[in-house]
CSV table of C-alpha atoms and ligand atoms in Angstrom, one decimal:
chain,number,residue,atom,x,y,z
W,1,MET,CA,116.6,42.2,72.5
W,2,ASN,CA,115.7,39.1,70.4
W,3,LYS,CA,114.4,39.9,66.9
W,4,PRO,CA,110.7,39.0,66.3
W,5,ARG,CA,110.3,35.6,64.7
W,6,ILE,CA,108.6,35.7,61.3
W,7,TRP,CA,107.2,33.0,59.0
W,8,ILE,CA,107.2,33.9,55.3
W,9,THR,CA,105.0,31.3,53.7
W,10,ARG,CA,106.1,31.6,50.1
W,11,LYS,CA,109.1,32.5,48.0
W,12,LEU,CA,108.7,36.3,47.9
W,13,SER,CA,110.9,38.6,45.8
W,14,ASP,CA,114.7,38.4,46.5
W,15,ALA,CA,114.7,42.1,47.7
W,16,THR,CA,111.9,41.3,50.1
W,17,LEU,CA,113.5,38.2,51.5
W,18,GLU,CA,116.9,40.0,51.9
W,19,ARG,CA,115.3,42.9,53.8
W,20,ALA,CA,113.2,40.5,56.0
W,21,GLN,CA,116.3,38.5,56.9
W,22,LYS,CA,118.2,41.6,57.9
W,23,ASP,CA,115.5,42.9,60.2
W,24,TYR,CA,113.9,39.7,61.6
W,25,ASP,CA,114.5,36.2,62.7
W,26,VAL,CA,113.0,34.7,59.5
W,27,VAL,CA,111.9,31.2,58.4
W,28,ILE,CA,111.1,31.1,54.7
W,29,ASN,CA,109.2,28.3,53.0
W,30,LEU,CA,111.6,28.0,50.1
W,31,GLU,CA,109.8,24.9,48.8
W,32,ASP,CA,107.2,27.5,47.9
W,33,GLN,CA,104.1,25.3,48.4
W,34,PRO,CA,100.9,26.7,50.0
W,35,GLY,CA,101.0,26.4,53.8
W,36,THR,CA,98.7,23.6,55.0
W,37,LYS,CA,96.2,24.0,57.9
W,38,GLU,CA,98.5,22.1,60.2
W,39,GLU,CA,101.5,24.3,59.3
W,40,ILE,CA,99.5,27.5,59.8
W,41,ILE,CA,98.3,26.3,63.2
W,42,SER,CA,101.7,25.2,64.3
W,43,ALA,CA,103.2,28.5,63.1
W,44,SER,CA,100.8,30.4,65.5
W,45,PHE,CA,102.7,28.8,68.4
W,46,GLU,CA,106.2,29.4,67.0
W,47,PHE,CA,106.1,32.8,65.3
W,48,ASP,CA,105.3,36.4,66.3
W,49,ALA,CA,104.1,37.2,62.7
W,50,ILE,CA,103.2,35.5,59.5
W,51,VAL,CA,103.7,37.0,56.0
W,52,PRO,CA,101.3,34.9,53.9
W,53,CYS,CA,100.0,35.1,50.3
W,54,HIS,CA,96.4,34.5,49.3
W,55,SER,CA,97.3,30.8,49.0
W,56,GLU,CA,97.3,30.4,52.8
W,57,VAL,CA,93.8,30.1,54.2
W,58,PHE,CA,93.0,31.5,57.7
W,59,SER,CA,89.5,30.1,58.1
W,60,SER,CA,87.7,30.1,61.4
W,61,ASP,CA,88.4,26.3,62.0
W,62,VAL,CA,92.1,27.0,61.6
W,63,VAL,CA,92.2,30.3,63.7
W,64,SER,CA,90.2,28.6,66.5
W,65,LYS,CA,93.2,26.3,67.1
W,66,PHE,CA,95.8,29.1,67.2
W,67,GLY,CA,98.4,29.4,69.9
W,68,PRO,CA,99.1,32.5,71.9
W,69,ARG,CA,102.3,33.7,70.2
W,70,LEU,CA,101.1,35.0,66.8
W,71,LYS,CA,100.3,38.7,66.9
W,72,ILE,CA,100.0,39.9,63.3
W,73,ILE,CA,99.3,38.6,59.8
W,74,ALA,CA,101.0,40.9,57.4
W,75,ASN,CA,99.5,39.8,54.1
W,76,HIS,CA,101.4,40.0,50.8
W,77,SER,CA,98.2,40.7,48.9
W,78,VAL,CA,95.5,43.3,48.7
W,79,GLY,CA,92.7,40.7,48.8
W,80,VAL,CA,92.0,39.2,52.3
W,81,ASP,CA,89.2,36.8,51.4
W,82,HIS,CA,91.5,34.0,52.6
W,83,CYS,CA,91.4,35.5,56.1
W,84,ASP,CA,88.4,35.2,58.4
W,85,LEU,CA,88.8,38.6,59.8
W,86,ALA,CA,86.1,38.2,62.6
W,87,ALA,CA,87.8,35.0,63.9
W,88,LEU,CA,91.2,36.7,63.8
W,89,ASN,CA,89.9,39.8,65.5
W,90,GLU,CA,88.4,37.6,68.3
W,91,LYS,CA,91.9,36.2,68.8
W,92,ASN,CA,93.3,39.8,68.9
W,93,ILE,CA,95.5,39.1,65.8
W,94,LEU,CA,96.1,42.1,63.6
W,95,VAL,CA,95.7,41.8,59.9
W,96,THR,CA,97.2,44.1,57.2
W,97,ASN,CA,97.2,44.0,53.4
W,98,THR,CA,99.1,45.7,50.5
W,99,PRO,CA,96.9,48.1,48.8
W,100,ASP,CA,97.9,50.7,46.1
W,101,VAL,CA,101.2,49.1,45.0
W,102,LEU,CA,99.6,46.5,42.8
W,103,SER,CA,96.9,48.6,41.2
W,104,ASP,CA,98.8,49.4,37.9
W,105,ALA,CA,100.1,45.9,37.4
W,106,THR,CA,96.7,44.4,37.8
W,107,ALA,CA,95.1,47.0,35.6
W,108,GLU,CA,97.7,46.2,32.9
W,109,ILE,CA,96.7,42.5,33.0
W,110,ALA,CA,93.1,43.5,32.8
W,111,MET,CA,93.9,45.5,29.6
W,112,LEU,CA,95.8,42.6,28.2
W,113,LEU,CA,92.9,40.2,28.9
W,114,MET,CA,90.4,42.7,27.4
W,115,LEU,CA,92.4,43.1,24.2
W,116,GLY,CA,93.2,39.4,24.0
W,117,ALA,CA,89.5,38.5,24.4
W,118,ALA,CA,88.4,41.2,21.9
W,119,ARG,CA,90.9,40.3,19.2
W,120,HIS,CA,91.0,36.5,19.4
W,121,ALA,CA,94.5,36.2,20.9
W,122,VAL,CA,94.2,32.5,21.8
W,123,LEU,CA,92.9,31.4,18.4
W,124,GLY,CA,95.3,33.7,16.5
W,125,ASP,CA,98.4,32.5,18.4
W,126,GLU,CA,97.3,28.8,17.9
W,127,ILE,CA,96.8,29.2,14.2
W,128,VAL,CA,100.2,30.7,13.6
W,129,ARG,CA,102.1,28.5,16.1
W,130,SER,CA,100.6,25.3,14.8
W,131,GLY,CA,101.5,26.0,11.2
W,132,ASN,CA,97.8,26.0,10.3
W,133,TRP,CA,97.7,29.6,9.0
W,134,LYS,CA,97.1,28.7,5.3
W,135,ASN,CA,95.0,31.6,4.2
W,136,TRP,CA,94.3,35.2,4.8
W,137,SER,CA,91.0,36.9,4.3
W,138,PRO,CA,89.4,40.3,5.2
W,139,SER,CA,86.7,38.4,7.0
W,140,PHE,CA,89.2,36.3,9.0
W,141,MET,CA,89.3,36.7,12.8
W,142,VAL,CA,87.4,40.0,12.9
W,143,GLY,CA,87.1,41.2,16.5
W,144,LYS,CA,85.7,43.9,18.6
W,145,GLN,CA,87.3,47.4,18.8
W,146,LEU,CA,87.9,49.1,22.2
W,147,THR,CA,88.0,52.6,20.8
W,148,GLY,CA,84.7,54.4,21.5
W,149,ALA,CA,83.1,51.2,23.0
W,150,ARG,CA,81.4,51.3,26.4
W,151,ILE,CA,83.4,49.8,29.3
W,152,GLY,CA,81.6,48.9,32.5
W,153,ILE,CA,83.7,48.7,35.7
W,154,ILE,CA,82.3,47.1,38.8
W,155,GLY,CA,84.3,48.3,41.8
W,156,MET,CA,85.9,51.7,41.4
W,157,GLY,CA,88.5,51.3,44.1
W,158,ARG,CA,92.2,51.7,43.5
W,159,VAL,CA,92.5,49.0,40.9
W,160,GLY,CA,89.3,50.0,39.2
W,161,GLN,CA,90.5,53.6,39.0
W,162,ALA,CA,93.9,52.5,37.6
W,163,PHE,CA,92.0,50.4,35.0
W,164,ALA,CA,89.7,53.3,34.1
W,165,LYS,CA,92.8,55.5,33.5
W,166,LYS,CA,94.2,52.9,31.0
W,167,ALA,CA,90.8,52.4,29.4
W,168,ARG,CA,90.6,56.2,29.0
W,169,GLY,CA,93.9,56.0,27.0
W,170,PHE,CA,92.1,53.7,24.6
W,171,ASP,CA,89.3,56.3,24.2
W,172,MET,CA,86.7,54.1,25.8
W,173,ASP,CA,83.4,55.5,27.1
W,174,ILE,CA,83.7,54.7,30.8
W,175,HIS,CA,80.8,53.6,33.1
W,176,TYR,CA,81.0,52.3,36.6
W,177,PHE,CA,79.2,50.9,39.5
W,178,ASN,CA,80.5,51.4,43.0
W,179,ARG,CA,78.9,51.4,46.4
W,180,THR,CA,79.5,55.2,46.5
W,181,LYS,CA,79.7,57.7,43.7
W,182,LEU,CA,83.2,59.1,43.3
W,183,ASN,CA,84.0,62.8,43.3
W,184,ASP,CA,84.1,64.2,39.8
W,185,SER,CA,87.8,65.1,40.2
W,186,VAL,CA,88.4,61.3,40.7
W,187,SER,CA,85.9,59.8,38.3
W,188,LEU,CA,87.1,62.1,35.5
W,189,GLY,CA,83.8,62.1,33.5
W,190,ALA,CA,83.0,58.4,33.9
W,191,SER,CA,79.3,57.8,34.2
W,192,TYR,CA,78.0,56.5,37.6
W,193,HIS,CA,75.4,53.8,37.8
W,194,ASP,CA,73.8,53.3,41.2
W,195,ASN,CA,72.9,49.7,40.4
W,196,ILE,CA,74.6,46.8,38.7
W,197,GLU,CA,71.8,46.0,36.3
W,198,SER,CA,71.8,49.6,34.8
W,199,LEU,CA,75.6,49.3,34.3
W,200,LEU,CA,75.4,45.9,32.7
W,201,LYS,CA,72.9,47.1,30.1
W,202,VAL,CA,75.5,49.5,28.7
W,203,SER,CA,78.6,47.3,29.1
W,204,ASP,CA,79.9,46.3,25.7
W,205,PHE,CA,83.0,45.4,27.8
W,206,LEU,CA,82.8,44.6,31.5
W,207,SER,CA,85.7,44.4,33.9
W,208,LEU,CA,85.4,43.3,37.6
W,209,HIS,CA,87.4,45.1,40.3
W,210,CYS,CA,85.6,44.5,43.5
W,211,PRO,CA,86.7,42.3,46.5
W,212,ALA,CA,85.4,38.8,47.1
W,213,THR,CA,82.9,39.0,50.0
W,214,PRO,CA,79.8,37.1,50.9
W,215,GLU,CA,77.8,39.9,49.1
W,216,THR,CA,79.8,39.6,45.9
W,217,LYS,CA,79.8,35.8,45.6
W,218,LEU,CA,78.4,34.8,42.2
W,219,LEU,CA,77.8,38.5,41.5
W,220,ILE,CA,77.8,37.8,37.7
W,221,ASP,CA,75.1,35.1,37.3
W,222,ALA,CA,72.9,33.9,34.5
W,223,LYS,CA,70.3,36.6,35.0
W,224,ARG,CA,72.9,39.4,35.0
W,225,LEU,CA,74.8,38.0,32.0
W,226,ASN,CA,71.6,37.9,30.0
W,227,ILE,CA,71.1,41.7,30.4
W,228,MET,CA,74.5,42.6,28.9
W,229,PRO,CA,74.6,43.6,25.3
W,230,PHE,CA,74.7,40.6,22.9
W,231,GLY,CA,78.3,39.7,22.2
W,232,ALA,CA,79.8,41.5,25.2
W,233,ILE,CA,83.3,40.9,26.5
W,234,LEU,CA,83.9,40.0,30.2
W,235,VAL,CA,87.2,40.4,32.1
W,236,ASN,CA,87.9,39.2,35.6
W,237,THR,CA,91.2,40.0,37.4
W,238,ALA,CA,89.6,40.2,40.9
W,239,ARG,CA,88.5,36.8,42.3
W,240,GLY,CA,87.0,33.7,40.7
W,241,SER,CA,84.1,33.6,43.2
W,242,LEU,CA,82.5,36.7,41.5
W,243,ILE,CA,81.4,34.7,38.5
W,244,ASP,CA,79.0,31.7,38.2
W,245,GLU,CA,81.2,29.7,35.8
W,246,GLU,CA,78.4,27.4,34.6
W,247,ALA,CA,76.3,30.4,33.7
W,248,LEU,CA,79.3,31.9,31.9
W,249,ILE,CA,79.7,28.8,29.8
W,250,ASP,CA,76.0,29.0,28.8
W,251,ALA,CA,76.4,32.7,27.9
W,252,LEU,CA,79.4,31.8,25.7
W,253,THR,CA,77.5,29.0,24.1
W,254,SER,CA,74.6,31.2,23.3
W,255,GLY,CA,76.8,34.1,22.0
W,256,ARG,CA,75.5,36.5,24.6
W,257,ILE,CA,79.2,36.8,25.7
W,258,SER,CA,81.6,36.7,22.8
W,259,GLY,CA,84.9,36.8,24.6
W,260,VAL,CA,86.3,36.4,28.1
W,261,GLY,CA,89.6,37.3,29.7
W,262,LEU,CA,90.3,35.6,33.1
W,263,ASP,CA,93.1,35.8,35.6
W,264,CYS,CA,91.2,34.1,38.4
W,265,TYR,CA,88.8,31.1,38.8
W,266,GLN,CA,86.6,29.4,41.4
W,267,ASP,CA,89.2,26.7,41.8
W,268,GLU,CA,92.8,27.8,42.1
W,269,PRO,CA,95.3,26.6,41.1
W,270,GLY,CA,94.0,24.6,38.2
W,271,GLY,CA,91.1,26.7,36.9
W,272,ASN,CA,88.0,25.3,35.2
W,273,PRO,CA,88.8,22.5,32.7
W,274,LYS,CA,85.5,23.2,30.8
W,275,PHE,CA,86.9,26.6,29.8
W,276,SER,CA,89.6,24.9,27.7
W,277,ASN,CA,86.9,24.1,25.1
W,278,PHE,CA,86.5,27.8,24.4
W,279,LYS,CA,89.1,29.5,22.2
W,280,ASN,CA,87.4,32.8,23.0
W,281,ILE,CA,88.4,32.6,26.6
W,282,PHE,CA,91.9,34.1,27.1
W,283,MET,CA,93.2,32.7,30.4
W,284,LEU,CA,96.1,33.5,32.7
W,285,PRO,CA,97.1,31.8,35.9
W,286,HIS,CA,96.4,34.6,38.6
W,287,ILE,CA,99.4,36.7,37.7
W,288,GLY,CA,97.8,40.2,37.9
W,289,SER,CA,100.4,41.6,40.3
W,290,ALA,CA,103.3,39.5,39.0
W,291,THR,CA,105.9,42.1,37.8
W,292,VAL,CA,109.3,42.6,39.4
W,293,LYS,CA,108.4,46.2,40.4
W,294,THR,CA,105.1,45.2,42.0
W,295,ARG,CA,106.3,42.1,43.8
W,296,ASP,CA,109.1,44.1,45.4
W,297,ALA,CA,106.6,46.8,46.4
W,298,MET,CA,104.1,44.3,47.8
W,299,GLY,CA,106.9,42.6,49.9
W,300,PHE,CA,108.2,46.0,51.1
W,301,ARG,CA,104.7,47.1,52.0
W,302,ALA,CA,104.1,44.0,54.0
W,303,LEU,CA,107.4,44.5,55.8
W,304,ASP,CA,106.6,48.2,56.4
W,305,ASN,CA,103.4,47.1,58.2
W,306,LEU,CA,105.4,44.7,60.3
W,307,ASP,CA,108.1,47.3,61.1
W,308,SER,CA,105.3,49.7,62.3
W,309,TYR,CA,103.7,47.0,64.5
W,310,PHE,CA,107.0,46.0,66.1
W,311,ALA,CA,107.9,49.7,66.7
W,312,GLY,CA,104.7,50.0,68.7
W,313,LYS,CA,102.9,52.0,66.0
W,314,THR,CA,99.7,51.3,64.1
W,315,PRO,CA,100.5,49.7,60.7
W,316,GLU,CA,99.4,51.8,57.8
W,317,ASP,CA,97.4,49.1,56.2
W,318,LEU,CA,95.7,47.7,59.3
W,319,LEU,CA,92.3,46.3,58.4
M,401,8YV,C1,98.6,38.1,44.3
M,401,8YV,C2,96.2,39.0,44.7
M,401,8YV,O1,98.6,37.1,43.3
M,401,8YV,O2,96.9,40.8,46.0
M,401,8YV,C3,96.0,40.0,45.8
M,401,8YV,O3,94.9,40.0,46.4
M,401,8YV,O4,95.4,38.3,44.3
M,401,8YV,C4,97.5,39.0,44.0
M,401,8YV,O5,98.1,40.2,43.9
M,401,8YV,C5,98.8,37.3,45.6
M,401,8YV,O6,97.8,37.5,46.5
M,401,8YV,C6,100.2,37.6,46.1
M,401,8YV,O7,100.4,37.1,47.3
């Protein structure tokens, strides 16, 4: 029997590509550029499955032009906001993601961003690196301490919980908003808020861990930023669409927000050029899950989903 034909849209980890090539008839985009609309449409005629990243967009206009061959999209990502699930469902194309395996790596990046924003990492690095560190003073670059501070978490799913665990290690006072209250055995003493406004009022630090959906678009807007404690720190490792970036710039200018850590932006790749004017924004280029261990685990999880599908079983991470 012929092996199923798979398109891997980006340069995934070596271990992932090796395994995929052993088990499938694989075409890999080793140029590693995001798949264009035209490439995605033509792949639907030539391949049984696609393994994309969040960089390939399966919008309804693209999916409506799909050919009959494509059966499954096994995403190499937990987020699926790049996939129009309703349009894909209408075409009977299955969609899977890679939950669990990236929670710790993403939570680690959130901790890095939170610490970096709280302790002036950008400015400090620049002063030393540029040779402009001429003086030291006890009132120099004084930041905010995590220990004992209140951290608000929006979205207490797998990544939110992994982040809470790490924040607990820093002795932070943990508060969260989630659509449903977690069991006490899972929330481990974190205080539940049944609405976002109540959470924001106590968030000296705030970290976003919810998916990008129509409901969460611009979740953090001017009104909500203004009810946070003065001088709060905001961290986003989820999706750029959650934050109104103009409102964030206003909040930084007024001092309402005193530091920001971002791994994602409204426009990616690239980010928001206006953010570069603020030394109190610590920025990374969407690398939350970028560790060797996690990239291998994500690739393997995507392939596990394909293996199940082609063995006639229901993939574990079927959406
Ligand atoms: C990855 C992510 O950068 O999983 C997600 O939703 O945003 C990140 O882990 C990316 O999607 C990898 O393909």
